[in-house]
Amino acid sequence: MTIKEAQEAVDRWIKEYGVRYFSELTNMAVLTEEVGELARVIARKYGDQSFKEGEKDNLGEEMADVLWVLLCLANQTGVDLTTELEKSIEKKTQRDALRHIHNKKLLA
């Protein structure tokens, strides 16, 4: 599935099952909540915390939840994420072409 196809799939789902998009402000709050849930799993899986009883290692599910809400926000604000990601990659390539290669911290 391409990013464009993902945006279209989310839009179809919203129109068929979701009644309508939540407001942009609500979706921003939901995105923040989902990022927090992702952070919790990463802290437990890769950090110093351990999973509490009943918690599960659902890293992929939490990443997908973040992506879902981001796709919603893109759709409702008219952002083509394929185009924007391509522009972001180009910007980072131009700006950081040698930066990381010469970063002694990364070579350790």
Short mmCIF file of N, CA and C in Angstrom, two decimals:
data_model
loop_
_atom_site.label_atom_id
_atom_site.label_comp_id
_atom_site.label_asym_id
_atom_site.label_seq_id
_atom_site.Cartn_x
_atom_site.Cartn_y
_atom_site.Cartn_z
N MET A 1 0.85 -1.18 0.00
CA MET A 1 0.00 0.00 0.00
C MET A 1 0.89 1.24 0.00
N THR A 2 0.64 2.15 -0.90
CA THR A 2 1.37 3.41 -0.94
C THR A 2 0.79 4.36 0.11
N ILE A 3 1.48 5.46 0.32
CA ILE A 3 0.95 6.46 1.24
C ILE A 3 -0.36 7.03 0.70
N LYS A 4 -0.40 7.29 -0.60
CA LYS A 4 -1.63 7.79 -1.22
C LYS A 4 -2.77 6.80 -1.03
N GLU A 5 -2.50 5.53 -1.25
CA GLU A 5 -3.53 4.50 -1.06
C GLU A 5 -3.97 4.43 0.40
N ALA A 6 -3.03 4.63 1.32
CA ALA A 6 -3.38 4.63 2.74
C ALA A 6 -4.29 5.81 3.06
N GLN A 7 -3.97 6.99 2.53
CA GLN A 7 -4.83 8.15 2.76
C GLN A 7 -6.23 7.88 2.20
N GLU A 8 -6.29 7.29 1.03
CA GLU A 8 -7.59 6.99 0.41
C GLU A 8 -8.36 5.94 1.22
N ALA A 9 -7.67 4.92 1.72
CA ALA A 9 -8.32 3.86 2.51
C ALA A 9 -8.90 4.42 3.80
N VAL A 10 -8.14 5.28 4.47
CA VAL A 10 -8.64 5.91 5.69
C VAL A 10 -9.85 6.77 5.37
N ASP A 11 -9.79 7.53 4.29
CA ASP A 11 -10.92 8.38 3.91
C ASP A 11 -12.16 7.55 3.62
N ARG A 12 -12.00 6.44 2.91
CA ARG A 12 -13.14 5.56 2.64
C ARG A 12 -13.73 5.02 3.94
N TRP A 13 -12.85 4.61 4.87
CA TRP A 13 -13.33 4.06 6.14
C TRP A 13 -14.11 5.12 6.93
N ILE A 14 -13.57 6.32 6.98
CA ILE A 14 -14.25 7.41 7.70
C ILE A 14 -15.64 7.63 7.10
N LYS A 15 -15.72 7.68 5.79
CA LYS A 15 -17.00 7.94 5.13
C LYS A 15 -17.99 6.79 5.29
N GLU A 16 -17.49 5.57 5.38
CA GLU A 16 -18.38 4.41 5.50
C GLU A 16 -18.75 4.09 6.94
N TYR A 17 -17.78 4.19 7.85
CA TYR A 17 -18.00 3.74 9.23
C TYR A 17 -17.87 4.84 10.28
N GLY A 18 -17.15 5.87 9.97
CA GLY A 18 -16.79 6.85 10.99
C GLY A 18 -17.72 8.04 11.10
N VAL A 19 -18.75 8.10 10.30
CA VAL A 19 -19.71 9.21 10.24
C VAL A 19 -19.04 10.45 9.64
N ARG A 20 -17.99 10.95 10.32
CA ARG A 20 -17.24 12.10 9.81
C ARG A 20 -15.90 12.14 10.54
N TYR A 21 -14.99 12.95 10.02
CA TYR A 21 -13.72 13.15 10.72
C TYR A 21 -13.98 13.91 12.02
N PHE A 22 -13.23 13.58 13.06
CA PHE A 22 -13.21 14.44 14.24
C PHE A 22 -12.61 15.77 13.80
N SER A 23 -12.82 16.80 14.57
CA SER A 23 -12.22 18.10 14.23
C SER A 23 -10.69 17.96 14.22
N GLU A 24 -10.06 18.89 13.53
CA GLU A 24 -8.60 18.87 13.48
C GLU A 24 -7.99 18.97 14.87
N LEU A 25 -8.58 19.80 15.71
CA LEU A 25 -8.06 19.95 17.07
C LEU A 25 -8.22 18.66 17.87
N THR A 26 -9.37 18.00 17.73
CA THR A 26 -9.57 16.72 18.41
C THR A 26 -8.58 15.70 17.90
N ASN A 27 -8.39 15.64 16.58
CA ASN A 27 -7.44 14.67 16.03
C ASN A 27 -6.00 14.97 16.47
N MET A 28 -5.67 16.24 16.65
CA MET A 28 -4.34 16.57 17.15
C MET A 28 -4.19 16.03 18.58
N ALA A 29 -5.21 16.17 19.38
CA ALA A 29 -5.17 15.63 20.74
C ALA A 29 -5.09 14.10 20.72
N VAL A 30 -5.84 13.47 19.81
CA VAL A 30 -5.80 12.01 19.69
C VAL A 30 -4.42 11.56 19.23
N LEU A 31 -3.82 12.30 18.29
CA LEU A 31 -2.47 11.98 17.83
C LEU A 31 -1.48 12.02 19.00
N THR A 32 -1.59 13.05 19.81
CA THR A 32 -0.71 13.18 20.97
C THR A 32 -0.91 11.99 21.92
N GLU A 33 -2.15 11.61 22.13
CA GLU A 33 -2.45 10.45 22.98
C GLU A 33 -1.83 9.18 22.40
N GLU A 34 -1.98 8.99 21.11
CA GLU A 34 -1.44 7.78 20.48
C GLU A 34 0.09 7.75 20.53
N VAL A 35 0.73 8.91 20.35
CA VAL A 35 2.19 8.97 20.47
C VAL A 35 2.61 8.60 21.89
N GLY A 36 1.83 9.04 22.88
CA GLY A 36 2.11 8.68 24.26
C GLY A 36 2.01 7.19 24.49
N GLU A 37 1.02 6.55 23.88
CA GLU A 37 0.88 5.09 24.01
C GLU A 37 2.06 4.38 23.35
N LEU A 38 2.49 4.88 22.21
CA LEU A 38 3.67 4.33 21.54
C LEU A 38 4.91 4.50 22.42
N ALA A 39 5.06 5.68 23.02
CA ALA A 39 6.20 5.94 23.90
C ALA A 39 6.21 4.99 25.08
N ARG A 40 5.03 4.70 25.64
CA ARG A 40 4.94 3.78 26.77
C ARG A 40 5.48 2.40 26.38
N VAL A 41 5.08 1.89 25.22
CA VAL A 41 5.55 0.57 24.79
C VAL A 41 7.05 0.60 24.55
N ILE A 42 7.56 1.64 23.92
CA ILE A 42 9.00 1.73 23.67
C ILE A 42 9.78 1.82 24.98
N ALA A 43 9.26 2.58 25.94
CA ALA A 43 9.93 2.69 27.24
C ALA A 43 10.02 1.34 27.94
N ARG A 44 8.98 0.54 27.78
CA ARG A 44 8.97 -0.76 28.44
C ARG A 44 9.79 -1.79 27.67
N LYS A 45 9.75 -1.71 26.37
CA LYS A 45 10.46 -2.71 25.54
C LYS A 45 11.95 -2.42 25.44
N TYR A 46 12.31 -1.16 25.26
CA TYR A 46 13.71 -0.80 25.01
C TYR A 46 14.34 0.01 26.14
N GLY A 47 13.52 0.54 27.02
CA GLY A 47 14.03 1.36 28.11
C GLY A 47 14.15 0.58 29.40
N ASP A 48 14.16 1.29 30.48
CA ASP A 48 14.40 0.70 31.79
C ASP A 48 13.13 0.21 32.47
N GLN A 49 11.97 0.56 31.94
CA GLN A 49 10.73 0.11 32.56
C GLN A 49 10.37 -1.29 32.08
N SER A 50 9.54 -1.97 32.85
CA SER A 50 9.04 -3.28 32.45
C SER A 50 7.54 -3.19 32.22
N PHE A 51 7.01 -4.13 31.47
CA PHE A 51 5.58 -4.16 31.23
C PHE A 51 4.85 -4.47 32.53
N LYS A 52 3.76 -3.77 32.74
CA LYS A 52 2.91 -4.05 33.90
C LYS A 52 2.04 -5.26 33.56
N GLU A 53 1.52 -5.89 34.58
CA GLU A 53 0.64 -7.03 34.36
C GLU A 53 -0.54 -6.58 33.50
N GLY A 54 -0.81 -7.33 32.46
CA GLY A 54 -1.91 -7.01 31.56
C GLY A 54 -1.51 -6.16 30.36
N GLU A 55 -0.36 -5.50 30.44
CA GLU A 55 0.11 -4.72 29.28
C GLU A 55 0.73 -5.68 28.27
N LYS A 56 0.65 -5.28 27.01
CA LYS A 56 1.23 -6.14 25.98
C LYS A 56 2.22 -5.36 25.13
N ASP A 57 3.11 -6.10 24.52
CA ASP A 57 4.09 -5.55 23.60
C ASP A 57 3.42 -5.44 22.24
N ASN A 58 2.72 -4.33 22.03
CA ASN A 58 1.98 -4.13 20.79
C ASN A 58 2.56 -2.95 20.01
N LEU A 59 3.86 -2.98 19.83
CA LEU A 59 4.58 -1.88 19.19
C LEU A 59 4.01 -1.54 17.82
N GLY A 60 3.83 -2.54 16.97
CA GLY A 60 3.31 -2.29 15.63
C GLY A 60 1.92 -1.71 15.64
N GLU A 61 1.07 -2.20 16.53
CA GLU A 61 -0.29 -1.68 16.65
C GLU A 61 -0.28 -0.21 17.03
N GLU A 62 0.58 0.15 17.98
CA GLU A 62 0.65 1.55 18.40
C GLU A 62 1.20 2.44 17.28
N MET A 63 2.19 1.95 16.53
CA MET A 63 2.69 2.72 15.39
C MET A 63 1.59 2.93 14.36
N ALA A 64 0.81 1.88 14.10
CA ALA A 64 -0.28 1.99 13.13
C ALA A 64 -1.34 2.99 13.60
N ASP A 65 -1.60 3.01 14.91
CA ASP A 65 -2.57 3.98 15.44
C ASP A 65 -2.09 5.42 15.23
N VAL A 66 -0.79 5.65 15.42
CA VAL A 66 -0.22 6.98 15.17
C VAL A 66 -0.38 7.33 13.70
N LEU A 67 -0.05 6.39 12.83
CA LEU A 67 -0.15 6.63 11.39
C LEU A 67 -1.59 6.90 10.98
N TRP A 68 -2.53 6.15 11.54
CA TRP A 68 -3.95 6.34 11.23
C TRP A 68 -4.38 7.79 11.47
N VAL A 69 -4.09 8.29 12.66
CA VAL A 69 -4.53 9.65 12.99
C VAL A 69 -3.79 10.68 12.15
N LEU A 70 -2.51 10.43 11.87
CA LEU A 70 -1.77 11.35 11.00
C LEU A 70 -2.39 11.38 9.60
N LEU A 71 -2.79 10.22 9.10
CA LEU A 71 -3.46 10.16 7.80
C LEU A 71 -4.79 10.91 7.83
N CYS A 72 -5.52 10.79 8.93
CA CYS A 72 -6.77 11.55 9.08
C CYS A 72 -6.49 13.05 9.00
N LEU A 73 -5.51 13.51 9.76
CA LEU A 73 -5.17 14.93 9.76
C LEU A 73 -4.75 15.40 8.37
N ALA A 74 -3.97 14.58 7.69
CA ALA A 74 -3.55 14.95 6.33
C ALA A 74 -4.76 15.07 5.42
N ASN A 75 -5.65 14.10 5.49
CA ASN A 75 -6.84 14.13 4.63
C ASN A 75 -7.69 15.37 4.89
N GLN A 76 -7.93 15.65 6.15
CA GLN A 76 -8.87 16.73 6.45
C GLN A 76 -8.26 18.11 6.27
N THR A 77 -6.94 18.20 6.16
CA THR A 77 -6.29 19.49 5.92
C THR A 77 -5.77 19.63 4.49
N GLY A 78 -6.03 18.61 3.66
CA GLY A 78 -5.65 18.69 2.25
C GLY A 78 -4.17 18.49 1.99
N VAL A 79 -3.48 17.77 2.88
CA VAL A 79 -2.04 17.53 2.71
C VAL A 79 -1.84 16.21 1.98
N ASP A 80 -1.06 16.24 0.91
CA ASP A 80 -0.64 15.04 0.18
C ASP A 80 0.65 14.56 0.83
N LEU A 81 0.56 13.53 1.67
CA LEU A 81 1.73 13.09 2.42
C LEU A 81 2.82 12.51 1.54
N THR A 82 2.47 11.96 0.40
CA THR A 82 3.51 11.46 -0.52
C THR A 82 4.40 12.61 -0.96
N THR A 83 3.78 13.67 -1.42
CA THR A 83 4.52 14.85 -1.88
C THR A 83 5.33 15.45 -0.75
N GLU A 84 4.72 15.58 0.41
CA GLU A 84 5.42 16.20 1.54
C GLU A 84 6.57 15.34 2.04
N LEU A 85 6.42 14.03 2.02
CA LEU A 85 7.52 13.16 2.43
C LEU A 85 8.67 13.24 1.42
N GLU A 86 8.33 13.26 0.15
CA GLU A 86 9.38 13.41 -0.87
C GLU A 86 10.14 14.71 -0.68
N LYS A 87 9.43 15.80 -0.41
CA LYS A 87 10.08 17.09 -0.16
C LYS A 87 10.94 17.05 1.10
N SER A 88 10.46 16.37 2.12
CA SER A 88 11.21 16.26 3.37
C SER A 88 12.51 15.47 3.17
N ILE A 89 12.43 14.39 2.41
CA ILE A 89 13.64 13.59 2.12
C ILE A 89 14.65 14.44 1.36
N GLU A 90 14.18 15.19 0.37
CA GLU A 90 15.07 16.05 -0.41
C GLU A 90 15.70 17.12 0.48
N LYS A 91 14.89 17.74 1.33
CA LYS A 91 15.41 18.78 2.24
C LYS A 91 16.49 18.20 3.15
N LYS A 92 16.23 17.04 3.73
CA LYS A 92 17.20 16.42 4.63
C LYS A 92 18.46 16.01 3.88
N THR A 93 18.30 15.56 2.65
CA THR A 93 19.45 15.17 1.84
C THR A 93 20.34 16.38 1.56
N GLN A 94 19.71 17.49 1.18
CA GLN A 94 20.47 18.71 0.90
C GLN A 94 21.15 19.24 2.16
N ARG A 95 20.41 19.27 3.25
CA ARG A 95 20.90 19.87 4.48
C ARG A 95 21.91 18.98 5.21
N ASP A 96 21.69 17.68 5.19
CA ASP A 96 22.45 16.77 6.05
C ASP A 96 23.30 15.77 5.28
N ALA A 97 23.59 16.05 4.02
CA ALA A 97 24.31 15.07 3.19
C ALA A 97 25.61 14.60 3.84
N LEU A 98 26.33 15.49 4.50
CA LEU A 98 27.60 15.11 5.12
C LEU A 98 27.56 15.19 6.64
N ARG A 99 26.54 15.78 7.17
CA ARG A 99 26.46 16.03 8.61
C ARG A 99 26.60 14.75 9.43
N HIS A 100 25.82 13.73 9.11
CA HIS A 100 25.83 12.51 9.91
C HIS A 100 27.07 11.65 9.63
N ILE A 101 27.54 11.69 8.40
CA ILE A 101 28.74 10.93 8.04
C ILE A 101 29.94 11.43 8.84
N HIS A 102 29.97 12.72 9.13
CA HIS A 102 31.09 13.31 9.85
C HIS A 102 30.83 13.44 11.36
N ASN A 103 29.75 12.91 11.83
CA ASN A 103 29.41 12.97 13.25
C ASN A 103 30.15 11.86 14.01
N LYS A 104 31.17 12.24 14.76
CA LYS A 104 31.99 11.26 15.50
C LYS A 104 31.15 10.48 16.50
N LYS A 105 30.10 11.06 16.99
CA LYS A 105 29.23 10.36 17.95
C LYS A 105 28.57 9.14 17.32
N LEU A 106 28.29 9.22 16.02
CA LEU A 106 27.65 8.11 15.34
C LEU A 106 28.64 7.01 14.95
N LEU A 107 29.89 7.33 14.95
CA LEU A 107 30.91 6.35 14.53
C LEU A 107 31.39 5.52 15.71
N ALA A 108 31.04 5.90 16.90
CA ALA A 108 31.52 5.18 18.10
C ALA A 108 30.87 3.83 18.25
#
